Amino acid sequence: MATSEIAPDVSLVQAYPDAPALRFDNVSVGFEGKDVLENISFEVKRGETRILLGPAGVGKSVLLKLANGLIKPDSGRIYVFGFEITSMREEDLYPLRDCIGMVFQESALFDSLTVRDNVGYRLAEDHLPEDEIDRRVAQALCFVELDHTMDKYPSELSGGMRRRVAIARAIVSRPSLILYDSPTGGLDPITSTTIIELVIKQRDVYKTSSIIVTHRLQDAFMIVSHRFDCNTNKMEPLPPNQTDPQTSFLILHQGRLAFDGSTHDLIHSDDPFLKEYLS
Ligand SMILES: Nc1ncnc2c1ncn2[C@@H]1O[C@H](COP(=O)(O)OP(=O)(O)O)[C@@H](O)[C@H]1O
Ligand SMILES: [Mg+2]
C-alpha cells in the first residue's frame, strides 16, 4: 500500500497553514460548580505529538473532548487548525471534526455492527460511495494489521484487537489531528506495546499531529524513545540519549498545566512535583 494513498484531506486544514493544529488559550471548565481545568494554554504544532499525563480524574478526557468541540469551555478559546471553535455552531463544527480522529477510552465500538461497519461508520454518515468506503476501511484495517477481521463483531475480538479497530476507525477519515484517550488502558503490557507501536507508526509515517493521553509512564517513554522504520515495517529504538524531537509532554496536576515542554526538560526538571511523579 502506497503511503501517499492515505494522506489527510487538506482543504480546511490548510485554510490557515501557519496556525497550529490545536491551541488552547486560557481555557477553564468545571462541572456542577467544581473547577476541573483552570486557565489551560498550550499548542500542538503541525506534525507534533503531545503526550498528556496526569492522575485519574484530573481532566485529561475533558481536555480531549474540549479539543473536539464535544464540550464547550466556561471561558477561554480553543482553535483547531486556526478556526476558533468555542463560538462555532454545532453544525459548522462537523466538517472540522471530520479532520480529527478520536480514539475513545474503552474503544467505544458499536457491538451490533461488524468491524467493517464500525470502521466505516463516519464515511457512511458522510455518504461516501460503498466501494470507496470498502477501500478506505480495508486500508485502515491493514494499517492496524486486522484486515482479516472485517466481518467479525467486536464481541469476537480480544481487548487489544478492539482497541486496534478503534484506531482504524479514528484514522479512516485520514485525520490531520488524532486524539488518543488512554489507548492502552486496561491492556496487558505486551498488547499495550502493539498499540504504542501503532501510535508511533501513525506519527512517523503520516506525520499526524496528536495528543496521546496516558497514565502509564512506560508508554510515554516508549513513544519518545522509538521511531517507526518504514523499510523494516517495525518500531525500533532511537540511539541512546536521543528522543523524538516532534514529541513532547503536557502534565496536568490539580486542574492546571504543571508541565509543558520537551522530554529533556521533563527529565531534568527540578520541580518537586515532577520529580516525585517521574520517580
Ligand atoms: N460530563 C460531566 N459532568 C460532570 N462531571 C464531569 C463530566 N465529565 C467529567 N467530569 C468530571 O471531571 C473530572 C475530570 O474527568 P476526566 O477528564 O474524565 O478525568 P481523566 O483525567 O481521568 O480523564 C472528574 O472529576 C469527572 O468526574
Ligand atoms: Mg479519562
mmCIF file of C-alpha atoms and ligand atoms in Angstrom:
data_model
loop_
_atom_site.group_PDB
_atom_site.id
_atom_site.type_symbol
_atom_site.label_atom_id
_atom_site.label_comp_id
_atom_site.label_asym_id
_atom_site.label_seq_id
_atom_site.Cartn_x
_atom_site.Cartn_y
_atom_site.Cartn_z
ATOM 1 C CA MET A 1 0.000 0.000 0.000
ATOM 2 C CA ALA A 2 1.472 3.352 -1.040
ATOM 3 C CA THR A 3 1.610 5.710 1.942
ATOM 4 C CA SER A 4 0.545 8.664 -0.227
ATOM 5 C CA GLU A 5 -2.858 6.998 -0.667
ATOM 6 C CA ILE A 6 -3.808 7.767 2.919
ATOM 7 C CA ALA A 7 -2.738 11.423 3.005
ATOM 8 C CA PRO A 8 -5.077 13.586 5.096
ATOM 9 C CA ASP A 9 -7.666 15.806 3.394
ATOM 10 C CA VAL A 10 -6.148 19.264 3.189
ATOM 11 C CA SER A 11 -8.765 21.909 2.299
ATOM 12 C CA LEU A 12 -9.957 23.038 5.775
ATOM 13 C CA VAL A 13 -6.751 22.059 7.443
ATOM 14 C CA GLN A 14 -4.764 24.313 5.083
ATOM 15 C CA ALA A 15 -7.041 27.374 5.388
ATOM 16 C CA TYR A 16 -4.634 28.808 7.985
ATOM 17 C CA PRO A 17 -1.421 26.946 7.146
ATOM 18 C CA ASP A 18 0.648 28.775 9.779
ATOM 19 C CA ALA A 19 -1.783 28.078 12.621
ATOM 20 C CA PRO A 20 -1.016 25.207 14.984
ATOM 21 C CA ALA A 21 -3.164 22.077 14.713
ATOM 22 C CA LEU A 22 -4.632 22.891 18.124
ATOM 23 C CA ARG A 23 -4.387 25.824 20.501
ATOM 24 C CA PHE A 24 -5.901 26.298 23.946
ATOM 25 C CA ASP A 25 -5.910 29.902 25.117
ATOM 26 C CA ASN A 26 -6.657 30.338 28.814
ATOM 27 C CA VAL A 27 -9.309 27.631 28.870
ATOM 28 C CA SER A 28 -11.298 26.861 32.013
ATOM 29 C CA VAL A 29 -14.138 24.414 32.541
ATOM 30 C CA GLY A 30 -15.955 22.982 35.524
ATOM 31 C CA PHE A 31 -18.958 20.801 36.271
ATOM 32 C CA GLU A 32 -21.615 21.300 38.901
ATOM 33 C CA GLY A 33 -19.711 24.156 40.494
ATOM 34 C CA LYS A 34 -16.423 22.232 40.666
ATOM 35 C CA ASP A 35 -13.474 23.537 38.628
ATOM 36 C CA VAL A 36 -11.839 20.802 36.536
ATOM 37 C CA LEU A 37 -9.449 22.683 34.237
ATOM 38 C CA GLU A 38 -8.255 26.197 35.061
ATOM 39 C CA ASN A 39 -6.563 28.623 32.666
ATOM 40 C CA ILE A 40 -5.065 25.983 30.407
ATOM 41 C CA SER A 41 -2.941 27.291 27.493
ATOM 42 C CA PHE A 42 -0.845 25.181 25.128
ATOM 43 C CA GLU A 43 -0.334 24.379 21.448
ATOM 44 C CA VAL A 44 0.001 21.280 19.326
ATOM 45 C CA LYS A 45 2.025 22.323 16.299
ATOM 46 C CA ARG A 46 1.591 20.677 12.904
ATOM 47 C CA GLY A 47 3.145 17.245 12.954
ATOM 48 C CA GLU A 48 3.720 17.410 16.676
ATOM 49 C CA THR A 49 2.818 14.710 19.224
ATOM 50 C CA ARG A 50 1.954 15.782 22.760
ATOM 51 C CA ILE A 51 1.840 13.165 25.493
ATOM 52 C CA LEU A 52 -0.730 14.203 28.095
ATOM 53 C CA LEU A 53 -0.060 12.764 31.534
ATOM 54 C CA GLY A 54 -1.859 13.151 34.824
ATOM 55 C CA PRO A 55 -3.611 11.172 37.545
ATOM 56 C CA ALA A 56 -7.118 9.733 37.132
ATOM 57 C CA GLY A 57 -9.842 12.344 37.360
ATOM 58 C CA VAL A 58 -7.553 15.306 36.634
ATOM 59 C CA GLY A 59 -9.362 16.235 33.400
ATOM 60 C CA LYS A 60 -7.471 14.505 30.567
ATOM 61 C CA SER A 61 -10.602 13.166 28.859
ATOM 62 C CA VAL A 62 -12.327 16.510 29.391
ATOM 63 C CA LEU A 63 -9.407 18.253 27.655
ATOM 64 C CA LEU A 64 -9.721 15.960 24.606
ATOM 65 C CA LYS A 65 -13.491 16.479 24.454
ATOM 66 C CA LEU A 66 -12.904 20.252 24.544
ATOM 67 C CA ALA A 67 -10.417 19.909 21.673
ATOM 68 C CA ASN A 68 -13.003 18.030 19.645
ATOM 69 C CA GLY A 69 -15.763 20.538 20.446
ATOM 70 C CA LEU A 70 -17.790 17.854 22.249
ATOM 71 C CA ILE A 71 -17.922 20.115 25.298
ATOM 72 C CA LYS A 72 -17.595 23.907 25.483
ATOM 73 C CA PRO A 73 -15.310 25.678 27.955
ATOM 74 C CA ASP A 74 -16.693 28.113 30.537
ATOM 75 C CA SER A 75 -14.051 30.635 29.463
ATOM 76 C CA GLY A 76 -11.081 30.891 27.100
ATOM 77 C CA ARG A 77 -10.753 29.997 23.435
ATOM 78 C CA ILE A 78 -9.861 26.850 21.525
ATOM 79 C CA TYR A 79 -8.530 26.915 17.978
ATOM 80 C CA VAL A 80 -8.452 23.878 15.671
ATOM 81 C CA PHE A 81 -6.291 24.389 12.557
ATOM 82 C CA GLY A 82 -6.722 28.130 13.174
ATOM 83 C CA PHE A 83 -10.533 28.032 13.449
ATOM 84 C CA GLU A 84 -11.896 29.326 16.738
ATOM 85 C CA ILE A 85 -14.277 26.509 17.675
ATOM 86 C CA THR A 86 -15.503 27.816 21.036
ATOM 87 C CA SER A 87 -18.091 30.107 19.479
ATOM 88 C CA MET A 88 -18.870 27.871 16.482
ATOM 89 C CA ARG A 89 -22.337 26.444 15.934
ATOM 90 C CA GLU A 90 -22.548 22.656 16.213
ATOM 91 C CA GLU A 91 -23.286 22.145 12.502
ATOM 92 C CA ASP A 92 -20.308 24.327 11.488
ATOM 93 C CA LEU A 93 -18.125 22.105 13.643
ATOM 94 C CA TYR A 94 -18.920 18.913 11.699
ATOM 95 C CA PRO A 95 -16.516 19.418 8.778
ATOM 96 C CA LEU A 96 -13.735 20.389 11.160
ATOM 97 C CA ARG A 97 -14.439 17.391 13.376
ATOM 98 C CA ASP A 98 -14.019 15.235 10.264
ATOM 99 C CA CYS A 99 -10.354 16.312 10.304
ATOM 100 C CA ILE A 100 -9.949 14.977 13.843
ATOM 101 C CA GLY A 101 -9.684 11.305 14.711
ATOM 102 C CA MET A 102 -10.689 10.303 18.206
ATOM 103 C CA VAL A 103 -9.792 7.046 19.929
ATOM 104 C CA PHE A 104 -12.124 6.909 22.901
ATOM 105 C CA GLN A 105 -11.249 5.330 26.213
ATOM 106 C CA GLU A 106 -12.560 1.717 26.248
ATOM 107 C CA SER A 107 -12.686 1.659 22.405
ATOM 108 C CA ALA A 108 -16.451 2.504 22.314
ATOM 109 C CA LEU A 109 -17.266 0.264 19.339
ATOM 110 C CA PHE A 110 -20.851 -0.495 18.298
ATOM 111 C CA ASP A 111 -21.461 -4.109 19.402
ATOM 112 C CA SER A 112 -24.203 -4.699 16.831
ATOM 113 C CA LEU A 113 -22.041 -3.656 13.870
ATOM 114 C CA THR A 114 -19.293 -5.635 12.157
ATOM 115 C CA VAL A 115 -15.722 -4.411 12.242
ATOM 116 C CA ARG A 116 -16.184 -3.148 8.694
ATOM 117 C CA ASP A 117 -19.274 -1.132 9.621
ATOM 118 C CA ASN A 118 -17.672 0.183 12.807
ATOM 119 C CA VAL A 119 -14.607 1.431 10.941
ATOM 120 C CA GLY A 120 -16.635 2.788 8.015
ATOM 121 C CA TYR A 121 -19.334 4.385 10.178
ATOM 122 C CA ARG A 122 -18.293 8.005 9.689
ATOM 123 C CA LEU A 123 -17.673 7.532 5.976
ATOM 124 C CA ALA A 124 -21.174 6.077 5.590
ATOM 125 C CA GLU A 125 -22.582 9.036 7.533
ATOM 126 C CA ASP A 126 -20.769 11.306 5.089
ATOM 127 C CA HIS A 127 -22.440 9.352 2.221
ATOM 128 C CA LEU A 128 -19.233 8.197 0.564
ATOM 129 C CA PRO A 129 -19.811 5.605 -2.185
ATOM 130 C CA GLU A 130 -19.771 1.998 -0.929
ATOM 131 C CA ASP A 131 -16.701 0.992 -2.945
ATOM 132 C CA GLU A 132 -14.766 3.987 -1.592
ATOM 133 C CA ILE A 133 -15.804 3.048 1.958
ATOM 134 C CA ASP A 134 -14.671 -0.539 1.376
ATOM 135 C CA ARG A 135 -11.330 0.622 0.014
ATOM 136 C CA ARG A 136 -10.648 3.008 2.905
ATOM 137 C CA VAL A 137 -11.825 0.543 5.567
ATOM 138 C CA ALA A 138 -9.514 -2.105 4.091
ATOM 139 C CA GLN A 139 -6.585 0.351 4.148
ATOM 140 C CA ALA A 140 -7.255 1.417 7.741
ATOM 141 C CA LEU A 141 -7.596 -2.203 8.897
ATOM 142 C CA CYS A 142 -4.442 -3.099 7.009
ATOM 143 C CA PHE A 143 -2.625 -0.299 8.890
ATOM 144 C CA VAL A 144 -3.593 -1.864 12.233
ATOM 145 C CA GLU A 145 -2.946 -5.371 10.815
ATOM 146 C CA LEU A 146 -6.529 -6.525 11.241
ATOM 147 C CA ASP A 147 -7.627 -6.835 7.620
ATOM 148 C CA HIS A 148 -8.780 -10.423 8.311
ATOM 149 C CA THR A 149 -11.407 -9.311 10.891
ATOM 150 C CA MET A 150 -13.623 -7.269 8.533
ATOM 151 C CA ASP A 151 -16.752 -9.436 9.018
ATOM 152 C CA LYS A 152 -16.326 -10.148 12.719
ATOM 153 C CA TYR A 153 -18.256 -8.493 15.553
ATOM 154 C CA PRO A 154 -16.479 -6.674 18.418
ATOM 155 C CA SER A 155 -17.505 -9.422 20.868
ATOM 156 C CA GLU A 156 -15.457 -11.908 18.831
ATOM 157 C CA LEU A 157 -12.258 -9.878 19.283
ATOM 158 C CA SER A 158 -9.768 -9.568 22.153
ATOM 159 C CA GLY A 159 -9.444 -6.265 24.055
ATOM 160 C CA GLY A 160 -6.267 -5.397 22.151
ATOM 161 C CA MET A 161 -7.899 -6.110 18.801
ATOM 162 C CA ARG A 162 -10.881 -3.946 19.717
ATOM 163 C CA ARG A 163 -8.502 -1.114 20.560
ATOM 164 C CA ARG A 164 -6.830 -1.558 17.154
ATOM 165 C CA VAL A 165 -10.255 -1.400 15.480
ATOM 166 C CA ALA A 166 -10.874 1.845 17.399
ATOM 167 C CA ILE A 167 -7.612 3.205 15.975
ATOM 168 C CA ALA A 168 -8.615 2.097 12.456
ATOM 169 C CA ARG A 169 -11.930 3.908 12.935
ATOM 170 C CA ALA A 170 -10.085 7.058 14.020
ATOM 171 C CA ILE A 171 -7.682 7.074 11.049
ATOM 172 C CA VAL A 172 -10.148 6.007 8.327
ATOM 173 C CA SER A 173 -11.152 9.609 7.607
ATOM 174 C CA ARG A 174 -7.463 10.496 7.170
ATOM 175 C CA PRO A 175 -7.447 12.953 10.064
ATOM 176 C CA SER A 176 -4.792 15.610 10.479
ATOM 177 C CA LEU A 177 -5.135 15.553 14.256
ATOM 178 C CA ILE A 178 -5.638 12.415 16.348
ATOM 179 C CA LEU A 179 -6.746 12.430 19.970
ATOM 180 C CA TYR A 180 -5.963 9.134 21.687
ATOM 181 C CA ASP A 181 -7.688 8.742 25.052
ATOM 182 C CA SER A 182 -5.778 6.172 27.114
ATOM 183 C CA PRO A 183 -5.251 3.850 24.137
ATOM 184 C CA THR A 184 -3.515 1.245 26.313
ATOM 185 C CA GLY A 185 -5.871 1.499 29.296
ATOM 186 C CA GLY A 186 -6.866 -1.913 30.629
ATOM 187 C CA LEU A 187 -4.500 -3.801 28.313
ATOM 188 C CA ASP A 188 -1.653 -6.097 29.357
ATOM 189 C CA PRO A 189 1.926 -4.848 28.773
ATOM 190 C CA ILE A 190 2.545 -6.894 25.602
ATOM 191 C CA THR A 191 -0.727 -5.822 23.983
ATOM 192 C CA SER A 192 -0.044 -2.243 25.097
ATOM 193 C CA THR A 193 3.227 -2.357 23.184
ATOM 194 C CA THR A 194 1.424 -3.281 19.959
ATOM 195 C CA ILE A 195 -0.873 -0.269 20.444
ATOM 196 C CA ILE A 196 2.021 2.081 21.175
ATOM 197 C CA GLU A 197 3.737 0.750 18.052
ATOM 198 C CA LEU A 198 0.687 1.852 16.016
ATOM 199 C CA VAL A 199 0.776 5.296 17.619
ATOM 200 C CA ILE A 200 4.453 5.634 16.684
ATOM 201 C CA LYS A 201 3.784 4.322 13.159
ATOM 202 C CA GLN A 202 0.998 6.879 12.642
ATOM 203 C CA ARG A 203 3.274 9.661 13.925
ATOM 204 C CA ASP A 204 6.260 8.709 11.784
ATOM 205 C CA VAL A 205 4.548 7.551 8.578
ATOM 206 C CA TYR A 206 1.804 10.203 8.294
ATOM 207 C CA LYS A 207 3.278 12.967 10.494
ATOM 208 C CA THR A 208 -0.168 13.404 12.021
ATOM 209 C CA SER A 209 -0.484 15.887 14.883
ATOM 210 C CA SER A 210 -1.696 14.152 18.010
ATOM 211 C CA ILE A 211 -2.398 14.146 21.709
ATOM 212 C CA ILE A 212 -1.927 10.854 23.499
ATOM 213 C CA VAL A 213 -3.431 10.560 26.946
ATOM 214 C CA THR A 214 -1.879 8.010 29.209
ATOM 215 C CA HIS A 215 -1.279 7.447 32.882
ATOM 216 C CA ARG A 216 1.468 4.928 32.114
ATOM 217 C CA LEU A 217 4.935 6.462 32.084
ATOM 218 C CA GLN A 218 6.370 3.413 30.322
ATOM 219 C CA ASP A 219 4.057 4.090 27.341
ATOM 220 C CA ALA A 220 5.158 7.717 27.291
ATOM 221 C CA PHE A 221 8.842 6.854 27.304
ATOM 222 C CA MET A 222 8.395 4.195 24.633
ATOM 223 C CA ILE A 223 6.794 6.811 22.381
ATOM 224 C CA VAL A 224 9.639 9.299 22.812
ATOM 225 C CA SER A 225 12.445 6.758 22.548
ATOM 226 C CA HIS A 226 11.356 4.825 19.435
ATOM 227 C CA ARG A 227 10.750 5.505 15.789
ATOM 228 C CA PHE A 228 8.978 3.561 13.079
ATOM 229 C CA ASP A 229 11.179 2.230 10.304
ATOM 230 C CA CYS A 230 9.202 2.054 7.056
ATOM 231 C CA ASN A 231 11.777 -0.252 5.454
ATOM 232 C CA THR A 232 11.564 -2.984 8.070
ATOM 233 C CA ASN A 233 7.927 -2.095 8.964
ATOM 234 C CA LYS A 234 8.920 -2.263 12.625
ATOM 235 C CA MET A 235 9.349 0.023 15.574
ATOM 236 C CA GLU A 236 12.962 0.423 16.625
ATOM 237 C CA PRO A 237 14.737 2.205 19.490
ATOM 238 C CA LEU A 238 16.422 5.544 18.859
ATOM 239 C CA PRO A 239 20.125 5.731 19.758
ATOM 240 C CA PRO A 240 20.792 6.121 23.499
ATOM 241 C CA ASN A 241 20.118 9.624 24.866
ATOM 242 C CA GLN A 242 18.146 10.548 21.761
ATOM 243 C CA THR A 243 14.420 11.246 21.861
ATOM 244 C CA ASP A 244 11.896 12.031 19.141
ATOM 245 C CA PRO A 245 12.125 15.802 18.552
ATOM 246 C CA GLN A 246 8.472 16.046 17.451
ATOM 247 C CA THR A 247 7.150 14.568 20.693
ATOM 248 C CA SER A 248 6.828 16.493 23.946
ATOM 249 C CA PHE A 249 4.869 16.483 27.186
ATOM 250 C CA LEU A 250 1.897 18.099 28.887
ATOM 251 C CA ILE A 251 1.257 17.206 32.524
ATOM 252 C CA LEU A 252 -1.931 18.105 34.357
ATOM 253 C CA HIS A 253 -1.959 18.468 38.114
ATOM 254 C CA GLN A 254 -4.898 19.741 40.163
ATOM 255 C CA GLY A 255 -6.597 21.384 37.199
ATOM 256 C CA ARG A 256 -3.520 23.206 35.949
ATOM 257 C CA LEU A 257 -0.732 22.512 33.492
ATOM 258 C CA ALA A 258 2.150 21.516 35.726
ATOM 259 C CA PHE A 259 4.465 20.992 32.729
ATOM 260 C CA ASP A 260 4.576 21.897 29.031
ATOM 261 C CA GLY A 261 7.867 21.052 27.376
ATOM 262 C CA SER A 262 10.383 18.647 25.915
ATOM 263 C CA THR A 263 11.394 15.212 27.149
ATOM 264 C CA HIS A 264 14.810 16.600 28.075
ATOM 265 C CA ASP A 265 13.324 19.409 30.161
ATOM 266 C CA LEU A 266 10.949 17.000 31.859
ATOM 267 C CA ILE A 267 13.655 14.529 32.800
ATOM 268 C CA HIS A 268 15.912 17.300 34.094
ATOM 269 C CA SER A 269 13.238 19.312 35.892
ATOM 270 C CA ASP A 270 13.920 20.379 39.484
ATOM 271 C CA ASP A 271 10.223 20.748 40.223
ATOM 272 C CA PRO A 272 9.450 18.628 43.321
ATOM 273 C CA PHE A 273 6.052 17.516 41.976
ATOM 274 C CA LEU A 274 7.537 16.400 38.638
ATOM 275 C CA LYS A 275 10.458 14.613 40.313
ATOM 276 C CA GLU A 276 8.024 12.734 42.529
ATOM 277 C CA TYR A 277 5.716 11.998 39.576
ATOM 278 C CA LEU A 278 8.558 10.563 37.480
ATOM 279 C CA SER A 279 10.131 8.507 40.247
HETATM 280 N N1 LIG B 1 -19.984 15.478 31.822
HETATM 281 C C1 LIG B 1 -19.521 15.619 33.067
HETATM 282 N N2 LIG B 1 -20.330 16.005 34.072
HETATM 283 C C2 LIG B 1 -19.874 16.158 35.336
HETATM 284 N N3 LIG B 1 -18.591 15.939 35.695
HETATM 285 C C3 LIG B 1 -17.746 15.538 34.742
HETATM 286 C C4 LIG B 1 -18.153 15.352 33.376
HETATM 287 N N4 LIG B 1 -17.080 14.953 32.657
HETATM 288 C C5 LIG B 1 -16.041 14.900 33.516
HETATM 289 N N5 LIG B 1 -16.444 15.235 34.766
HETATM 290 C C6 LIG B 1 -15.575 15.312 35.942
HETATM 291 O O1 LIG B 1 -14.384 15.986 35.553
HETATM 292 C C7 LIG B 1 -13.268 15.444 36.212
HETATM 293 C C8 LIG B 1 -12.220 15.043 35.165
HETATM 294 O O2 LIG B 1 -12.693 13.904 34.445
HETATM 295 P P1 LIG B 1 -11.871 13.205 33.294
HETATM 296 O O3 LIG B 1 -11.444 14.210 32.291
HETATM 297 O O4 LIG B 1 -12.709 12.084 32.809
HETATM 298 O O5 LIG B 1 -10.588 12.676 34.078
HETATM 299 P P2 LIG B 1 -9.362 11.812 33.496
HETATM 300 O O6 LIG B 1 -8.136 12.655 33.697
HETATM 301 O O7 LIG B 1 -9.303 10.577 34.348
HETATM 302 O O8 LIG B 1 -9.655 11.505 32.067
HETATM 303 C C9 LIG B 1 -13.769 14.280 37.038
HETATM 304 O O9 LIG B 1 -13.932 14.740 38.360
HETATM 305 C C10 LIG B 1 -15.109 13.950 36.415
HETATM 306 O O10 LIG B 1 -15.967 13.391 37.348
HETATM 307 MG MG MG B 2 -10.067 9.752 31.096
#
